[in-house]
């Protein structure tokens, strides 16, 4: 019996260290061990279980509906100071002094300065130190009973530490940290990609937190990491002498075990308020959670009483805001930008809007499918969010303008979950299948030629007034999307201005043409100053072209010229690699060079021929084929040859001459004359690959007596089946 009580106390202590003070003293595993022991005890002796036991945070079944809770003391709202400059702080101080009848020479007033958290207000009722009820604010008079969910928040004590009054209501804000929000959305993205129905992304931390608190099933709230800050007292059964000021109440709340923001402080007079506003404004982006302003409260509870209330707002407090982190604006157009690697990115051009401390006029939409998932169209009113140092993003299409409400508070419309705001539409949540081979050049609508019904394009709803271009907007080469991938890419690698710098760097890299002295800085300058447009231009640079370039003294120029000259003598494999063809790394380049022997053979190879190369599958074959199908790329290659690049050519590698090079065999059953090993050795000597299982890639199955499942599989897949005699013939045939 004692043990259960002791364990509860220990767990409470360590949970406070961990969740509230962020300073655990024992390893997680030790906490888990204590926890498990308490669970075990309580299971064996249910009479030992208490409602405030740490084991009782998550438990109980989902509710049917929320019970209404009438607040004993109404939950007030705060008047907002609309002037976001320092003047806002002075105006509030002046008002307080006037209303208290203070003369100009009276000493400055004491205030308590706090952060204004962007979450949702909660009232926590403790009786004899134990949490008995948690309620949302609702309309301020009546809220909803969300105790089952609030209990799951580790930062909220189930039992108050130290001496507690008979009854006390603690007021504060439930919120979600930005990193927890990002992690939650990352998990959501995975679920959506895995095709799980009904999953959605959350638009901002406040929405995610509010949604969690208003879940009927506590397991859902428990799975989202929520946090809490206490900032005030509601009903209290005794007038704690310790709480004669707001700042003292914060200290008391901290002593009971609640998290209280460490930024809270006392300040005297208008100037100190303005300084607090300014300092928090600077620190805002670096905080791990969203705030939308600061709050000033007259510190003395006695003065607060004198000041009283107007309607639902206390006269003694004010919220001094910051520029919003979310704003509504209009999409003026959707541009397509080409990145250094050739990736085409749709970018929304916005009616410039001041959000999160900067003016935002362009926001990336990442790719066609993100754009579709968000349902963004030219002309739409969208919500732009920029929190902390995060890059601005469009979180969704704004609900239809309702005039006043929208202008006043975007948060409210978000909270209301207005249609069109969320991204939870099931139809918009679809999986991105991976590892699918062919290139799919349907720009927007699915192309019957290459679409399986599961294709990306088909699973994301069509957005009417935007199409991905079929040609690169920079160089007009074909823009293609490999099926199963989200990005479109420009195929004009060597020619495309957007990719020039990258193409040069790749070309000059050690494993490619190995042009020493041609690094990022120089490549950048050559491109910027228009001295190099395509790779062959590198070999046409004259002495005077280097004049005026950084760090290109005479010696450096001479070294570079030597390196360029030296690079002309290379190998076909290196040259192919240096061209930067997508999916052609060093080893594929070697395979291609080995198989074809000559550049023209590679350039003119059809898809079928490319597929004959060992380890070249449909993705690589397509990529090589598309690359050389672009006249611009061929032109660049010709010019490179013209400036003197050369390599030994003509003789395909021995492998390509072997009679069975590139062919894959599977042996099955008993062959009439050869053992399995002998047959394998002969086939391999002729350049064939021998594998154990039959697939579409298998060229021939050699079947002997009592051939079983492999033979059946070959028939099923339509793979050629031959006998030993035919195999021997093939071995002797000339390559
Ligand atoms: S005090 C005195 N303090 O702001 C009035 N409220 O409009 C009682 N809020 O939804 C509130 N940070 O959840 C107070 N440090 C803070 C706050 C804060 C955020 C929220 C509160 C309520 C709204 C009031």
GROMACS .gro file of N, CA, C and O in nm, residues 222-317:
model
  384
  222UNK      N    1  -0.373   1.221  -2.672
  222UNK     CA    2  -0.249   1.171  -2.613
  222UNK      C    3  -0.141   1.155  -2.718
  222UNK      O    4  -0.022   1.172  -2.691
  223UNK      N    5  -0.182   1.125  -2.842
  223UNK     CA    6  -0.083   1.099  -2.947
  223UNK      C    7  -0.022   1.230  -3.001
  223UNK      O    8   0.081   1.227  -3.067
  224UNK      N    9  -0.089   1.343  -2.979
  224UNK     CA   10  -0.031   1.471  -3.023
  224UNK      C   11   0.035   1.532  -2.902
  224UNK      O   12  -0.026   1.541  -2.797
  225UNK      N   13   0.155   1.577  -2.920
  225UNK     CA   14   0.223   1.636  -2.802
  225UNK      C   15   0.173   1.777  -2.778
  225UNK      O   16   0.198   1.866  -2.856
  226UNK      N   17   0.104   1.793  -2.669
  226UNK     CA   18   0.053   1.926  -2.634
  226UNK      C   19   0.134   1.982  -2.518
  226UNK      O   20   0.191   1.906  -2.440
  227UNK      N   21   0.136   2.113  -2.507
  227UNK     CA   22   0.207   2.178  -2.398
  227UNK      C   23   0.113   2.276  -2.329
  227UNK      O   24   0.002   2.301  -2.377
  228UNK      N   25   0.159   2.332  -2.220
  228UNK     CA   26   0.072   2.420  -2.141
  228UNK      C   27   0.152   2.529  -2.073
  228UNK      O   28   0.265   2.506  -2.028
  229UNK      N   29   0.095   2.650  -2.068
  229UNK     CA   30   0.147   2.757  -1.984
  229UNK      C   31   0.034   2.809  -1.896
  229UNK      O   32  -0.076   2.836  -1.946
  230UNK      N   33   0.061   2.820  -1.765
  230UNK     CA   34  -0.038   2.879  -1.675
  230UNK      C   35  -0.015   3.028  -1.672
  230UNK      O   36   0.099   3.075  -1.673
  231UNK      N   37  -0.126   3.109  -1.668
  231UNK     CA   38  -0.108   3.254  -1.659
  231UNK      C   39  -0.204   3.322  -1.563
  231UNK      O   40  -0.204   3.444  -1.553
  232UNK      N   41  -0.290   3.246  -1.495
  232UNK     CA   42  -0.380   3.317  -1.405
  232UNK      C   43  -0.463   3.226  -1.318
  232UNK      O   44  -0.457   3.103  -1.331
  233UNK      N   45  -0.539   3.289  -1.228
  233UNK     CA   46  -0.625   3.215  -1.137
  233UNK      C   47  -0.770   3.249  -1.163
  233UNK      O   48  -0.803   3.363  -1.196
  234UNK      N   49  -0.856   3.148  -1.148
  234UNK     CA   50  -1.001   3.171  -1.154
  234UNK      C   51  -1.052   3.169  -1.012
  234UNK      O   52  -0.996   3.238  -0.924
  235UNK      N   53  -1.153   3.087  -0.990
  235UNK     CA   54  -1.207   3.078  -0.855
  235UNK      C   55  -1.099   3.024  -0.761
  235UNK      O   56  -1.022   2.935  -0.797
  236UNK      N   57  -1.094   3.081  -0.641
  236UNK     CA   58  -0.994   3.035  -0.545
  236UNK      C   59  -1.059   3.042  -0.408
  236UNK      O   60  -1.116   3.145  -0.370
  237UNK      N   61  -1.051   2.930  -0.334
  237UNK     CA   62  -1.128   2.924  -0.209
  237UNK      C   63  -1.065   3.006  -0.097
  237UNK      O   64  -1.122   3.024   0.007
  238UNK      N   65  -0.945   3.053  -0.116
  238UNK     CA   66  -0.891   3.141  -0.013
  238UNK      C   67  -0.813   3.253  -0.080
  238UNK      O   68  -0.762   3.236  -0.190
  239UNK      N   69  -0.812   3.363  -0.019
  239UNK     CA   70  -0.739   3.475  -0.073
  239UNK      C   71  -0.593   3.456  -0.034
  239UNK      O   72  -0.552   3.500   0.073
  240UNK      N   73  -0.520   3.388  -0.119
  240UNK     CA   74  -0.383   3.357  -0.081
  240UNK      C   75  -0.306   3.486  -0.062
  240UNK      O   76  -0.302   3.569  -0.153
  241UNK      N   77  -0.247   3.507   0.053
  241UNK     CA   78  -0.171   3.631   0.072
  241UNK      C   79  -0.055   3.637  -0.025
  241UNK      O   80  -0.008   3.745  -0.061
  242UNK      N   81  -0.013   3.520  -0.067
  242UNK     CA   82   0.098   3.514  -0.161
  242UNK      C   83   0.060   3.571  -0.297
  242UNK      O   84   0.146   3.597  -0.379
  243UNK      N   85  -0.070   3.587  -0.323
  243UNK     CA   86  -0.113   3.627  -0.457
  243UNK      C   87  -0.172   3.766  -0.460
  243UNK      O   88  -0.280   3.788  -0.513
  244UNK      N   89  -0.104   3.863  -0.398
  244UNK     CA   90  -0.156   3.999  -0.401
  244UNK      C   91  -0.119   4.072  -0.529
  244UNK      O   92  -0.167   4.181  -0.554
  245UNK      N   93  -0.030   4.012  -0.603
  245UNK     CA   94   0.001   4.068  -0.735
  245UNK      C   95  -0.006   3.956  -0.838
  245UNK      O   96   0.005   3.838  -0.804
  246UNK      N   97  -0.021   3.997  -0.964
  246UNK     CA   98  -0.025   3.899  -1.073
  246UNK      C   99   0.106   3.822  -1.078
  246UNK      O  100   0.109   3.701  -1.096
  247UNK      N  101   0.216   3.896  -1.058
  247UNK     CA  102   0.346   3.829  -1.067
  247UNK      C  103   0.359   3.722  -0.958
  247UNK      O  104   0.411   3.614  -0.983
  248UNK      N  105   0.307   3.752  -0.838
  248UNK     CA  106   0.311   3.653  -0.731
  248UNK      C  107   0.225   3.531  -0.767
  248UNK      O  108   0.260   3.418  -0.733
  249UNK      N  109   0.112   3.555  -0.835
  249UNK     CA  110   0.028   3.440  -0.875
  249UNK      C  111   0.108   3.349  -0.967
  249UNK      O  112   0.098   3.227  -0.959
  250UNK      N  113   0.185   3.411  -1.056
  250UNK     CA  114   0.265   3.328  -1.147
  250UNK      C  115   0.364   3.244  -1.067
  250UNK      O  116   0.384   3.125  -1.096
  251UNK      N  117   0.423   3.307  -0.965
  251UNK     CA  118   0.518   3.233  -0.879
  251UNK      C  119   0.447   3.117  -0.810
  251UNK      O  120   0.500   3.007  -0.799
  252UNK      N  121   0.325   3.146  -0.761
  252UNK     CA  122   0.246   3.042  -0.693
  252UNK      C  123   0.215   2.927  -0.789
  252UNK      O  124   0.227   2.810  -0.755
  253UNK      N  125   0.177   2.963  -0.911
  253UNK     CA  126   0.144   2.860  -1.011
  253UNK      C  127   0.267   2.773  -1.038
  253UNK      O  128   0.257   2.651  -1.049
  254UNK      N  129   0.381   2.840  -1.044
  254UNK     CA  130   0.506   2.766  -1.067
  254UNK      C  131   0.532   2.670  -0.950
  254UNK      O  132   0.568   2.555  -0.971
  255UNK      N  133   0.505   2.720  -0.829
  255UNK     CA  134   0.529   2.638  -0.710
  255UNK      C  135   0.434   2.517  -0.706
  255UNK      O  136   0.470   2.412  -0.653
  256UNK      N  137   0.314   2.534  -0.760
  256UNK     CA  138   0.222   2.420  -0.765
  256UNK      C  139   0.263   2.316  -0.869
  256UNK      O  140   0.206   2.209  -0.878
  257UNK      N  141   0.357   2.355  -0.954
  257UNK     CA  142   0.408   2.258  -1.051
  257UNK      C  143   0.371   2.288  -1.196
  257UNK      O  144   0.391   2.203  -1.283
  258UNK      N  145   0.318   2.408  -1.222
  258UNK     CA  146   0.280   2.441  -1.360
  258UNK      C  147   0.396   2.505  -1.435
  258UNK      O  148   0.476   2.577  -1.375
  259UNK      N  149   0.400   2.485  -1.565
  259UNK     CA  150   0.494   2.562  -1.645
  259UNK      C  151   0.446   2.707  -1.654
  259UNK      O  152   0.328   2.729  -1.682
  260UNK      N  153   0.534   2.800  -1.626
  260UNK     CA  154   0.503   2.942  -1.640
  260UNK      C  155   0.614   2.998  -1.729
  260UNK      O  156   0.732   2.967  -1.707
  261UNK      N  157   0.578   3.075  -1.829
  261UNK     CA  158   0.680   3.123  -1.924
  261UNK      C  159   0.787   3.204  -1.850
  261UNK      O  160   0.753   3.293  -1.772
  262UNK      N  161   0.912   3.171  -1.877
  262UNK     CA  162   1.021   3.236  -1.803
  262UNK      C  163   1.038   3.382  -1.846
  262UNK      O  164   1.107   3.459  -1.782
  263UNK      N  165   0.971   3.420  -1.958
  263UNK     CA  166   0.986   3.558  -2.005
  263UNK      C  167   0.902   3.656  -1.921
  263UNK      O  168   0.923   3.776  -1.929
  264UNK      N  169   0.806   3.603  -1.844
  264UNK     CA  170   0.717   3.691  -1.767
  264UNK      C  171   0.800   3.776  -1.671
  264UNK      O  172   0.891   3.725  -1.607
  265UNK      N  173   0.766   3.904  -1.659
  265UNK     CA  174   0.843   3.988  -1.566
  265UNK      C  175   0.765   4.111  -1.521
  265UNK      O  176   0.665   4.147  -1.582
  266UNK      N  177   0.814   4.166  -1.411
  266UNK     CA  178   0.755   4.292  -1.363
  266UNK      C  179   0.818   4.407  -1.437
  266UNK      O  180   0.936   4.401  -1.474
  267UNK      N  181   0.739   4.510  -1.458
  267UNK     CA  182   0.793   4.629  -1.525
  267UNK      C  183   0.727   4.751  -1.469
  267UNK      O  184   0.610   4.746  -1.428
  268UNK      N  185   0.801   4.861  -1.465
  268UNK     CA  186   0.745   4.986  -1.413
  268UNK      C  187   0.733   5.089  -1.524
  268UNK      O  188   0.832   5.121  -1.588
  269UNK      N  189   0.612   5.135  -1.544
  269UNK     CA  190   0.591   5.247  -1.635
  269UNK      C  191   0.591   5.208  -1.783
  269UNK      O  192   0.628   5.097  -1.822
  270UNK      N  193   0.546   5.305  -1.864
  270UNK     CA  194   0.523   5.283  -2.006
  270UNK      C  195   0.648   5.239  -2.081
  270UNK      O  196   0.643   5.150  -2.166
  271UNK      N  197   0.759   5.302  -2.045
  271UNK     CA  198   0.879   5.274  -2.122
  271UNK      C  199   0.922   5.128  -2.109
  271UNK      O  200   0.964   5.065  -2.205
  272UNK      N  201   0.907   5.076  -1.986
  272UNK     CA  202   0.945   4.937  -1.962
  272UNK      C  203   0.852   4.841  -2.038
  272UNK      O  204   0.894   4.736  -2.085
  273UNK      N  205   0.724   4.881  -2.048
  273UNK     CA  206   0.630   4.797  -2.125
  273UNK      C  207   0.673   4.793  -2.271
  273UNK      O  208   0.681   4.686  -2.333
  274UNK      N  209   0.703   4.912  -2.324
  274UNK     CA  210   0.743   4.920  -2.465
  274UNK      C  211   0.871   4.841  -2.489
  274UNK      O  212   0.887   4.774  -2.591
  275UNK      N  213   0.962   4.847  -2.389
  275UNK     CA  214   1.089   4.774  -2.404
  275UNK      C  215   1.063   4.623  -2.407
  275UNK      O  216   1.126   4.549  -2.483
  276UNK      N  217   0.969   4.579  -2.323
  276UNK     CA  218   0.935   4.436  -2.321
  276UNK      C  219   0.877   4.394  -2.457
  276UNK      O  220   0.915   4.293  -2.515
  277UNK      N  221   0.785   4.476  -2.507
  277UNK     CA  222   0.723   4.448  -2.637
  277UNK      C  223   0.830   4.436  -2.745
  277UNK      O  224   0.830   4.343  -2.826
  278UNK      N  225   0.923   4.529  -2.740
  278UNK     CA  226   1.026   4.530  -2.843
  278UNK      C  227   1.119   4.409  -2.831
  278UNK      O  228   1.148   4.342  -2.929
  279UNK      N  229   1.159   4.381  -2.708
  279UNK     CA  230   1.252   4.268  -2.688
  279UNK      C  231   1.188   4.135  -2.728
  279UNK      O  232   1.248   4.054  -2.798
  280UNK      N  233   1.062   4.114  -2.687
  280UNK     CA  234   0.996   3.988  -2.723
  280UNK      C  235   0.973   3.980  -2.874
  280UNK      O  236   0.975   3.873  -2.932
  281UNK      N  237   0.952   4.098  -2.934
  281UNK     CA  238   0.936   4.102  -3.079
  281UNK      C  239   1.061   4.049  -3.147
  281UNK      O  240   1.055   3.977  -3.246
  282UNK      N  241   1.177   4.086  -3.089
  282UNK     CA  242   1.303   4.038  -3.146
  282UNK      C  243   1.321   3.889  -3.121
  282UNK      O  244   1.374   3.817  -3.203
  283UNK      N  245   1.277   3.844  -3.002
  283UNK     CA  246   1.299   3.703  -2.966
  283UNK      C  247   1.193   3.610  -3.023
  283UNK      O  248   1.209   3.488  -3.022
  284UNK      N  249   1.085   3.669  -3.071
  284UNK     CA  250   0.969   3.590  -3.113
  284UNK      C  251   1.003   3.475  -3.208
  284UNK      O  252   0.963   3.361  -3.187
  285UNK      N  253   1.079   3.508  -3.314
  285UNK     CA  254   1.107   3.406  -3.415
  285UNK      C  255   1.185   3.290  -3.356
  285UNK      O  256   1.175   3.177  -3.403
  286UNK      N  257   1.264   3.316  -3.252
  286UNK     CA  258   1.347   3.210  -3.194
  286UNK      C  259   1.277   3.129  -3.086
  286UNK      O  260   1.333   3.031  -3.039
  287UNK      N  261   1.157   3.170  -3.048
  287UNK     CA  262   1.085   3.093  -2.946
  287UNK      C  263   1.040   2.960  -3.006
  287UNK      O  264   1.012   2.952  -3.124
  288UNK      N  265   1.030   2.857  -2.922
  288UNK     CA  266   0.986   2.728  -2.979
  288UNK      C  267   0.836   2.720  -3.001
  288UNK      O  268   0.786   2.617  -3.043
  289UNK      N  269   0.762   2.827  -2.971
  289UNK     CA  270   0.616   2.823  -2.989
  289UNK      C  271   0.570   2.958  -3.044
  289UNK      O  272   0.644   3.056  -3.040
  290UNK      N  273   0.447   2.959  -3.096
  290UNK     CA  274   0.392   3.082  -3.154
  290UNK      C  275   0.337   3.175  -3.046
  290UNK      O  276   0.269   3.129  -2.954
  291UNK      N  277   0.365   3.303  -3.059
  291UNK     CA  278   0.294   3.403  -2.979
  291UNK      C  279   0.241   3.506  -3.077
  291UNK      O  280   0.297   3.525  -3.184
  292UNK      N  281   0.129   3.571  -3.041
  292UNK     CA  282   0.082   3.675  -3.133
  292UNK      C  283   0.093   3.814  -3.073
  292UNK      O  284   0.049   3.910  -3.131
  293UNK      N  285   0.152   3.821  -2.954
  293UNK     CA  286   0.172   3.951  -2.893
  293UNK      C  287   0.222   3.932  -2.750
  293UNK      O  288   0.265   3.823  -2.714
  294UNK      N  289   0.217   4.043  -2.674
  294UNK     CA  290   0.246   4.032  -2.531
  294UNK      C  291   0.123   4.085  -2.458
  294UNK      O  292   0.036   4.148  -2.518
  295UNK      N  293   0.117   4.053  -2.328
  295UNK     CA  294   0.004   4.099  -2.247
  295UNK      C  295   0.062   4.182  -2.132
  295UNK      O  296   0.160   4.142  -2.070
  296UNK      N  297   0.003   4.299  -2.108
  296UNK     CA  298   0.039   4.377  -1.989
  296UNK      C  299  -0.076   4.368  -1.891
  296UNK      O  300  -0.192   4.386  -1.930
  297UNK      N  301  -0.045   4.339  -1.765
  297UNK     CA  302  -0.150   4.335  -1.663
  297UNK      C  303  -0.107   4.427  -1.549
  297UNK      O  304   0.010   4.421  -1.509
  298UNK      N  305  -0.199   4.507  -1.500
  298UNK     CA  306  -0.168   4.585  -1.380
  298UNK      C  307  -0.133   4.483  -1.273
  298UNK      O  308  -0.207   4.387  -1.251
  299UNK      N  309  -0.019   4.501  -1.208
  299UNK     CA  310   0.031   4.392  -1.122
  299UNK      C  311  -0.051   4.376  -0.993
  299UNK      O  312  -0.083   4.265  -0.952
  300UNK      N  313  -0.087   4.487  -0.932
  300UNK     CA  314  -0.155   4.481  -0.801
  300UNK      C  315  -0.299   4.433  -0.815
  300UNK      O  316  -0.379   4.491  -0.890
  301UNK      N  317  -0.333   4.326  -0.740
  301UNK     CA  318  -0.468   4.272  -0.747
  301UNK      C  319  -0.567   4.375  -0.691
  301UNK      O  320  -0.679   4.389  -0.740
  302UNK      N  321  -0.522   4.451  -0.591
  302UNK     CA  322  -0.610   4.554  -0.534
  302UNK      C  323  -0.645   4.658  -0.640
  302UNK      O  324  -0.762   4.697  -0.655
  303UNK      N  325  -0.545   4.702  -0.716
  303UNK     CA  326  -0.573   4.800  -0.823
  303UNK      C  327  -0.659   4.738  -0.933
  303UNK      O  328  -0.745   4.804  -0.990
  304UNK      N  329  -0.636   4.610  -0.961
  304UNK     CA  330  -0.719   4.541  -1.062
  304UNK      C  331  -0.865   4.551  -1.021
  304UNK      O  332  -0.953   4.579  -1.102
  305UNK      N  333  -0.891   4.529  -0.890
  305UNK     CA  334  -1.031   4.536  -0.842
  305UNK      C  335  -1.087   4.675  -0.864
  305UNK      O  336  -1.202   4.691  -0.904
  306UNK      N  337  -1.004   4.776  -0.837
  306UNK     CA  338  -1.053   4.913  -0.854
  306UNK      C  339  -1.086   4.943  -1.000
  306UNK      O  340  -1.181   5.012  -1.030
  307UNK      N  341  -1.005   4.888  -1.087
  307UNK     CA  342  -1.024   4.916  -1.230
  307UNK      C  343  -1.146   4.844  -1.286
  307UNK      O  344  -1.217   4.897  -1.371
  308UNK      N  345  -1.167   4.720  -1.243
  308UNK     CA  346  -1.287   4.645  -1.282
  308UNK      C  347  -1.292   4.605  -1.429
  308UNK      O  348  -1.187   4.592  -1.495
  309UNK      N  349  -1.412   4.590  -1.481
  309UNK     CA  350  -1.431   4.535  -1.615
  309UNK      C  351  -1.517   4.624  -1.702
  309UNK      O  352  -1.598   4.700  -1.651
  310UNK      N  353  -1.501   4.614  -1.831
  310UNK     CA  354  -1.601   4.663  -1.925
  310UNK      C  355  -1.644   4.541  -2.004
  310UNK      O  356  -1.559   4.473  -2.061
  311UNK      N  357  -1.771   4.517  -2.011
  311UNK     CA  358  -1.828   4.395  -2.069
  311UNK      C  359  -1.744   4.273  -2.029
  311UNK      O  360  -1.729   4.244  -1.912
  312UNK      N  361  -1.687   4.204  -2.125
  312UNK     CA  362  -1.615   4.080  -2.091
  312UNK      C  363  -1.464   4.101  -2.073
  312UNK      O  364  -1.389   4.006  -2.065
  313UNK      N  365  -1.425   4.228  -2.073
  313UNK     CA  366  -1.280   4.254  -2.070
  313UNK      C  367  -1.239   4.329  -1.945
  313UNK      O  368  -1.302   4.429  -1.909
  314UNK      N  369  -1.133   4.283  -1.878
  314UNK     CA  370  -1.086   4.359  -1.763
  314UNK      C  371  -1.022   4.488  -1.813
  314UNK      O  372  -0.958   4.490  -1.917
  315UNK      N  373  -1.042   4.596  -1.738
  315UNK     CA  374  -0.980   4.723  -1.778
  315UNK      C  375  -0.829   4.719  -1.755
  315UNK      O  376  -0.754   4.795  -1.814
  316UNK      N  377  -0.786   4.627  -1.665
  316UNK     CA  378  -0.647   4.631  -1.619
  316UNK      C  379  -0.548   4.549  -1.704
  316UNK      O  380  -0.432   4.534  -1.669
  317UNK      N  381  -0.598   4.495  -1.814
  317UNK     CA  382  -0.507   4.416  -1.899
  317UNK      C  383  -0.524   4.456  -2.044
  317UNK      O  384  -0.632   4.499  -2.085
   0.00000   0.00000   0.00000
